[in-house]
PDB file of C-alpha atoms in Angstrom:
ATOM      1  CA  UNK A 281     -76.877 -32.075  18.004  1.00  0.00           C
ATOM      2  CA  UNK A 282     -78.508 -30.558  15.145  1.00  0.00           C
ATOM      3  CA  UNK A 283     -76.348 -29.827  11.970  1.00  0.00           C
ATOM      4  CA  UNK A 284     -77.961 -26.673  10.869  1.00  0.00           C
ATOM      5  CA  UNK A 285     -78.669 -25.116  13.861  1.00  0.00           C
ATOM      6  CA  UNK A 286     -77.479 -21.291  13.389  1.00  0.00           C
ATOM      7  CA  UNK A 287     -77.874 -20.146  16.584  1.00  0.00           C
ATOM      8  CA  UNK A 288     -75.681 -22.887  17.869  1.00  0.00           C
ATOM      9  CA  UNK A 289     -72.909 -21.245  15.853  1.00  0.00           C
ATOM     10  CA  UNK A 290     -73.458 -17.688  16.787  1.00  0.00           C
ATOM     11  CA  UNK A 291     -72.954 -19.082  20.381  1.00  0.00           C
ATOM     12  CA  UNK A 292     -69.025 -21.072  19.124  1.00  0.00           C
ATOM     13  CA  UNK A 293     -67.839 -18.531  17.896  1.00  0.00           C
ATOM     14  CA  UNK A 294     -68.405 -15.952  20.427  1.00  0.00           C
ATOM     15  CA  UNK A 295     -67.128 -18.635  22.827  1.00  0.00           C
ATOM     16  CA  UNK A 296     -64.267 -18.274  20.059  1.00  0.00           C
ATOM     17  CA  UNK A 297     -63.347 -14.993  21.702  1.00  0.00           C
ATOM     18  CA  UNK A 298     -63.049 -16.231  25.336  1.00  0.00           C
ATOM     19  CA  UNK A 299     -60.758 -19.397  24.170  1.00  0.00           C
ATOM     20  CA  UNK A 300     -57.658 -16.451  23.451  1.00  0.00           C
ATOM     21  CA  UNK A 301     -55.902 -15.778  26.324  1.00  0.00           C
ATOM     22  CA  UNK A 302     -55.589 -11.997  27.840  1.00  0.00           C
ATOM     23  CA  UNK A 303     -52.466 -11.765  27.261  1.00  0.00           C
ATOM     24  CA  UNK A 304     -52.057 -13.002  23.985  1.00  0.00           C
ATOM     25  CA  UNK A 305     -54.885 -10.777  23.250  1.00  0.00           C
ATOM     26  CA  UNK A 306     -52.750  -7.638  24.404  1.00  0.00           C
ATOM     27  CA  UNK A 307     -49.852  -8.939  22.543  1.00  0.00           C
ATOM     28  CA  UNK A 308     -52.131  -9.463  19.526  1.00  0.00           C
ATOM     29  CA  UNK A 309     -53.534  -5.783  20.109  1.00  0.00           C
ATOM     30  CA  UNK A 310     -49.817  -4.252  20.612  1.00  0.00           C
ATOM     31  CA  UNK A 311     -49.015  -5.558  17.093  1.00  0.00           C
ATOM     32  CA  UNK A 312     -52.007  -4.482  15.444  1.00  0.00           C
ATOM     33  CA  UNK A 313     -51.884  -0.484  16.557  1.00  0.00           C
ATOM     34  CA  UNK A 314     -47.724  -1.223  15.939  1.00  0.00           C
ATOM     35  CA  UNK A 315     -48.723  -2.108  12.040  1.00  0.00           C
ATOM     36  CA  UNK A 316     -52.095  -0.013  11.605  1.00  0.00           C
ATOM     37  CA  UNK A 317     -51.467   3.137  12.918  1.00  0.00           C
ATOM     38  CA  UNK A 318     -47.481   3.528  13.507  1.00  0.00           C
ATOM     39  CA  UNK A 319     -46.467   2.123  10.118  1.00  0.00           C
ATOM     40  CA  UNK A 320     -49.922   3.746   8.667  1.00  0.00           C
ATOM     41  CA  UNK A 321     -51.658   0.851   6.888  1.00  0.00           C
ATOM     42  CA  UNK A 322     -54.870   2.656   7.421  1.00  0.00           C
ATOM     43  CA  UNK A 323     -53.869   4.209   4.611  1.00  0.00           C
ATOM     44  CA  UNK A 324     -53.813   1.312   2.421  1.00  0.00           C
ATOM     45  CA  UNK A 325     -56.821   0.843   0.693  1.00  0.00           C
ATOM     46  CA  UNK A 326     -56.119  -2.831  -0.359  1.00  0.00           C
ATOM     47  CA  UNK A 327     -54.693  -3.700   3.468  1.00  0.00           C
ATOM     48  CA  UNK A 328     -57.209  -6.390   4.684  1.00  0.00           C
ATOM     49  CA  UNK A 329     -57.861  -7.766   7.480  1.00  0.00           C
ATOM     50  CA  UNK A 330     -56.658 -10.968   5.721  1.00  0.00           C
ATOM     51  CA  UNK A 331     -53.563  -9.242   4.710  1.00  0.00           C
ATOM     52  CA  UNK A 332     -53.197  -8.061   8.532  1.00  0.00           C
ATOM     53  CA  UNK A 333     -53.478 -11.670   9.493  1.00  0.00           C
ATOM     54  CA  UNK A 334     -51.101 -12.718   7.195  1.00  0.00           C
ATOM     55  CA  UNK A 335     -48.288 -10.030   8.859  1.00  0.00           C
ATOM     56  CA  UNK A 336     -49.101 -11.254  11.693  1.00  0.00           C
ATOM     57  CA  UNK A 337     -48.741 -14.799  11.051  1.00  0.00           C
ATOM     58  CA  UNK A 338     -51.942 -15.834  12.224  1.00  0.00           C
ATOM     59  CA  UNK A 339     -55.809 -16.004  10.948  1.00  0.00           C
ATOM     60  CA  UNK A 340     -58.466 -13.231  10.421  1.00  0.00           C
ATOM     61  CA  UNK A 341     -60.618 -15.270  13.425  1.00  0.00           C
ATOM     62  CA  UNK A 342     -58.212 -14.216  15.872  1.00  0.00           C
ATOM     63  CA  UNK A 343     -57.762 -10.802  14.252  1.00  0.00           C
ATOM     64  CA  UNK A 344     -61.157 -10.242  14.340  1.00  0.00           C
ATOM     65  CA  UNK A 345     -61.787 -11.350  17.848  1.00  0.00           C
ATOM     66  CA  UNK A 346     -58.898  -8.982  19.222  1.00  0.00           C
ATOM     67  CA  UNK A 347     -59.691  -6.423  17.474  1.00  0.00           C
ATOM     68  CA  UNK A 348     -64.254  -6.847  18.674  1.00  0.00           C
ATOM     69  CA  UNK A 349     -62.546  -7.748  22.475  1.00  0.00           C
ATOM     70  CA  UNK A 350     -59.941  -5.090  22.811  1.00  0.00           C
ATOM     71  CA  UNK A 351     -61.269  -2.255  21.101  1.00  0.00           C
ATOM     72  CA  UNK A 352     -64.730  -2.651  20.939  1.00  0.00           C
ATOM     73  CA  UNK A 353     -65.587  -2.934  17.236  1.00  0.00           C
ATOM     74  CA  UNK A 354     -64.869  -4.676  13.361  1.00  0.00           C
ATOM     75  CA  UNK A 355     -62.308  -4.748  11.593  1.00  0.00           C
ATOM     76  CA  UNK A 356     -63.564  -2.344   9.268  1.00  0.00           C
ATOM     77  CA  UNK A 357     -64.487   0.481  12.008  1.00  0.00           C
ATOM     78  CA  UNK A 358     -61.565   0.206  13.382  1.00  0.00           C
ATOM     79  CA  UNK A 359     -59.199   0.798  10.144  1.00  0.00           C
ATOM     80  CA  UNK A 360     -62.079   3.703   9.153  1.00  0.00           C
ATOM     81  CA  UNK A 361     -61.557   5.525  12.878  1.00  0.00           C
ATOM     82  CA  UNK A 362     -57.964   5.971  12.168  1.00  0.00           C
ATOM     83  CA  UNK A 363     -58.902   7.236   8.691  1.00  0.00           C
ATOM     84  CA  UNK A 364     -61.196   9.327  10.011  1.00  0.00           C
ATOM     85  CA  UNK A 365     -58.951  11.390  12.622  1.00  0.00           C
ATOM     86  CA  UNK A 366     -56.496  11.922  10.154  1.00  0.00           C
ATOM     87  CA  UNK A 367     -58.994  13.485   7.676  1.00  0.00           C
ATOM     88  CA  UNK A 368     -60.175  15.851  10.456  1.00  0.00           C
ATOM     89  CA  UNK A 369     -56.690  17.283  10.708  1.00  0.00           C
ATOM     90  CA  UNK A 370     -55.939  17.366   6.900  1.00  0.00           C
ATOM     91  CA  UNK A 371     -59.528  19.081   7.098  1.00  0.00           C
ATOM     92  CA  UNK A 372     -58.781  22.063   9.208  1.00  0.00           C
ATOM     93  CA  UNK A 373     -54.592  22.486   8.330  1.00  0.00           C
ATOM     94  CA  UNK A 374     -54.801  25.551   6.217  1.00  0.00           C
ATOM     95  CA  UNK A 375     -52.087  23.647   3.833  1.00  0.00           C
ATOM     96  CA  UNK A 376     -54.717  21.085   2.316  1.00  0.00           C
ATOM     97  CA  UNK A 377     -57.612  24.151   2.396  1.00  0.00           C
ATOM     98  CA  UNK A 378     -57.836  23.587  -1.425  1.00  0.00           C
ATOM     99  CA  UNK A 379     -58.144  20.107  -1.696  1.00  0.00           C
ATOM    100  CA  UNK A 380     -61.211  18.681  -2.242  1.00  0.00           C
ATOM    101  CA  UNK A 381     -63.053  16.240  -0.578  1.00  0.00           C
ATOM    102  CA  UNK A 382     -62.284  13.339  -2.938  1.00  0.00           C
ATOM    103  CA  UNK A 383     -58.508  14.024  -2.445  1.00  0.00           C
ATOM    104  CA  UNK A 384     -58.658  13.865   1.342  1.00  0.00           C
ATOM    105  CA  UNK A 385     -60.844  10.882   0.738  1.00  0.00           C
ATOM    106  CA  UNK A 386     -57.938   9.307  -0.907  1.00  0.00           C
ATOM    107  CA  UNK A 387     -55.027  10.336   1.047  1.00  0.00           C
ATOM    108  CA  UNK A 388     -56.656   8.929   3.750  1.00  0.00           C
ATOM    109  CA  UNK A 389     -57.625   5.684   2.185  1.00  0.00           C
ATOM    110  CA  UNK A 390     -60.658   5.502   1.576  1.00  0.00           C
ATOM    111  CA  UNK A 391     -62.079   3.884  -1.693  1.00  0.00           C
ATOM    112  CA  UNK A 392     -64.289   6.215  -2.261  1.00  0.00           C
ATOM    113  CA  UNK A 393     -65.910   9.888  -1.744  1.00  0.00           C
ATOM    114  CA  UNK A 394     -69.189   7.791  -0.538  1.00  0.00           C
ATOM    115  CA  UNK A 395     -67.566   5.701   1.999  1.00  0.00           C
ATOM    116  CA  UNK A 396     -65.304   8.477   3.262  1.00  0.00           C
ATOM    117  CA  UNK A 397     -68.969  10.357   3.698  1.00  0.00           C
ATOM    118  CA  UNK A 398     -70.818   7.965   5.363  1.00  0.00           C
ATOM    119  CA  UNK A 399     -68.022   6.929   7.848  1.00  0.00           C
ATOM    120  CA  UNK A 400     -67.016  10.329   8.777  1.00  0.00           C
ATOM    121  CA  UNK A 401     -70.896  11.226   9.603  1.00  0.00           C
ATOM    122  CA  UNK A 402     -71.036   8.263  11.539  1.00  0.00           C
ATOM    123  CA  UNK A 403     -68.284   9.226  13.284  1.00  0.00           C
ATOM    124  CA  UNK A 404     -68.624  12.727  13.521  1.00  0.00           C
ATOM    125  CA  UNK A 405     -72.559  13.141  13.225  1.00  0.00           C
ATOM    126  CA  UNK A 406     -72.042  15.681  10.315  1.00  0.00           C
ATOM    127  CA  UNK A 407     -70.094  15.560   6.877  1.00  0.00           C
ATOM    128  CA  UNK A 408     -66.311  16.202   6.402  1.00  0.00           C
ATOM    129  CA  UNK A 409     -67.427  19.543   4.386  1.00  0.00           C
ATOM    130  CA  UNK A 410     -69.519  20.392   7.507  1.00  0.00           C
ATOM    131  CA  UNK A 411     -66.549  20.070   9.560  1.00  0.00           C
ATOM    132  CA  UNK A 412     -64.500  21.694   7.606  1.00  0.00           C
ATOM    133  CA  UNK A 413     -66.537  24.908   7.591  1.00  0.00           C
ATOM    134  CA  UNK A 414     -67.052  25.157  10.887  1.00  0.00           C
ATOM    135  CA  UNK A 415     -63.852  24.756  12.216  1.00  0.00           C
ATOM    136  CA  UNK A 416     -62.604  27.444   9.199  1.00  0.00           C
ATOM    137  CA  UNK A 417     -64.859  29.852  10.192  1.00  0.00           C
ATOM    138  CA  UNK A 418     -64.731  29.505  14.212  1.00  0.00           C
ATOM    139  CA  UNK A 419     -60.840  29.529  13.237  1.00  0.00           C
ATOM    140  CA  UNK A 420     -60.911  26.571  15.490  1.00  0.00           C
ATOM    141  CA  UNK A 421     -57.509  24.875  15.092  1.00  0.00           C
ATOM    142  CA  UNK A 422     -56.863  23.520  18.551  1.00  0.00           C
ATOM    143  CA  UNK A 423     -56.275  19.670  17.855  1.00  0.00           C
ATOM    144  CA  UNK A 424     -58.614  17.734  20.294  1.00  0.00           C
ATOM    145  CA  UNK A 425     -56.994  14.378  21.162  1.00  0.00           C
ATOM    146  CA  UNK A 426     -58.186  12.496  17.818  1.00  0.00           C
ATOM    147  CA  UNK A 427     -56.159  14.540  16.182  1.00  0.00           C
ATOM    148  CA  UNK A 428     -53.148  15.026  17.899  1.00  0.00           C
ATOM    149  CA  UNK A 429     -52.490  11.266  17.005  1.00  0.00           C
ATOM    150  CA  UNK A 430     -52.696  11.984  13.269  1.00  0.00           C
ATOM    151  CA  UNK A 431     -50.049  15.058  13.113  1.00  0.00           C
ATOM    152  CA  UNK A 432     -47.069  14.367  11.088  1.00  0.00           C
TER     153      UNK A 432
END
């Protein structure tokens, strides 16, 4: 067996992912959405996927390979969709019409006015300022479902 063979270890660790079972994966996912989204540590721009680990009282491998098995991305997409849908109604509520982009990038949790950018376009396939106009002008306020998740 070679030491250094790289493809060897892109092959254990997505064997990695089959080793949890289902339903500790389901468990796993039920206490991830239960600490992400209902106690809102999307917003948290320092919560890691290490820290998430660490409330959960287990390791960022099996973190990471519930969250790539049961919903289908990283770590980092996932915490960034969340952000994402809640921008979109903060976007189009007629309350936060004067904020600016940076301040919805923040209140959202986002580091940054550049990663808040690039995430919602690749979400969205056009900038938060984009979709802010056109739902303004279309006076298009019906939440869709990715929103109706994000109301407060």
């Amino acid at each position: 067996m070679a030491k250094y063979n790289i493809t060897e270890k892109k092959k254990k660790e997505a064997v990695y992912r089959t080793l949890v079972s289902p339903m500790l994966m389901d468990d796993m996912k039920e206490r991830i959405l239960q600490i992400i989204v209902m106690q809102k540590k999307y917003k948290d721009k320092d919560y890691s996927a290490k820290k998430l680990a660490e409330d959960l009282g287990t390791n960022t491998r099996y973190v990471s390979a519930v969250v790539n098995v049961r919903f289908h991305m990283n770590y980092t997409s996932f915490i960034n969709k969340f952000r994402i849908e809640e921008a979109m109604g903060i976007l189009v509520d007629r309350r936060y019409q004067k904020l600016h982009m940076e301040e919805v990038s923040d209140m959202v949790g986002f580091a940054n006015r550049q990663s808040f950018y690039a995430s919602f376009y690749k979400i969205m396939g056009m900038t938060p300022r984009e979709y802010r106009l056109n739902h303004m002008m279309h006076g298009n306020h019906k939440p869709d479902k990715r929103q109706s998740n994000t109301k407060q």
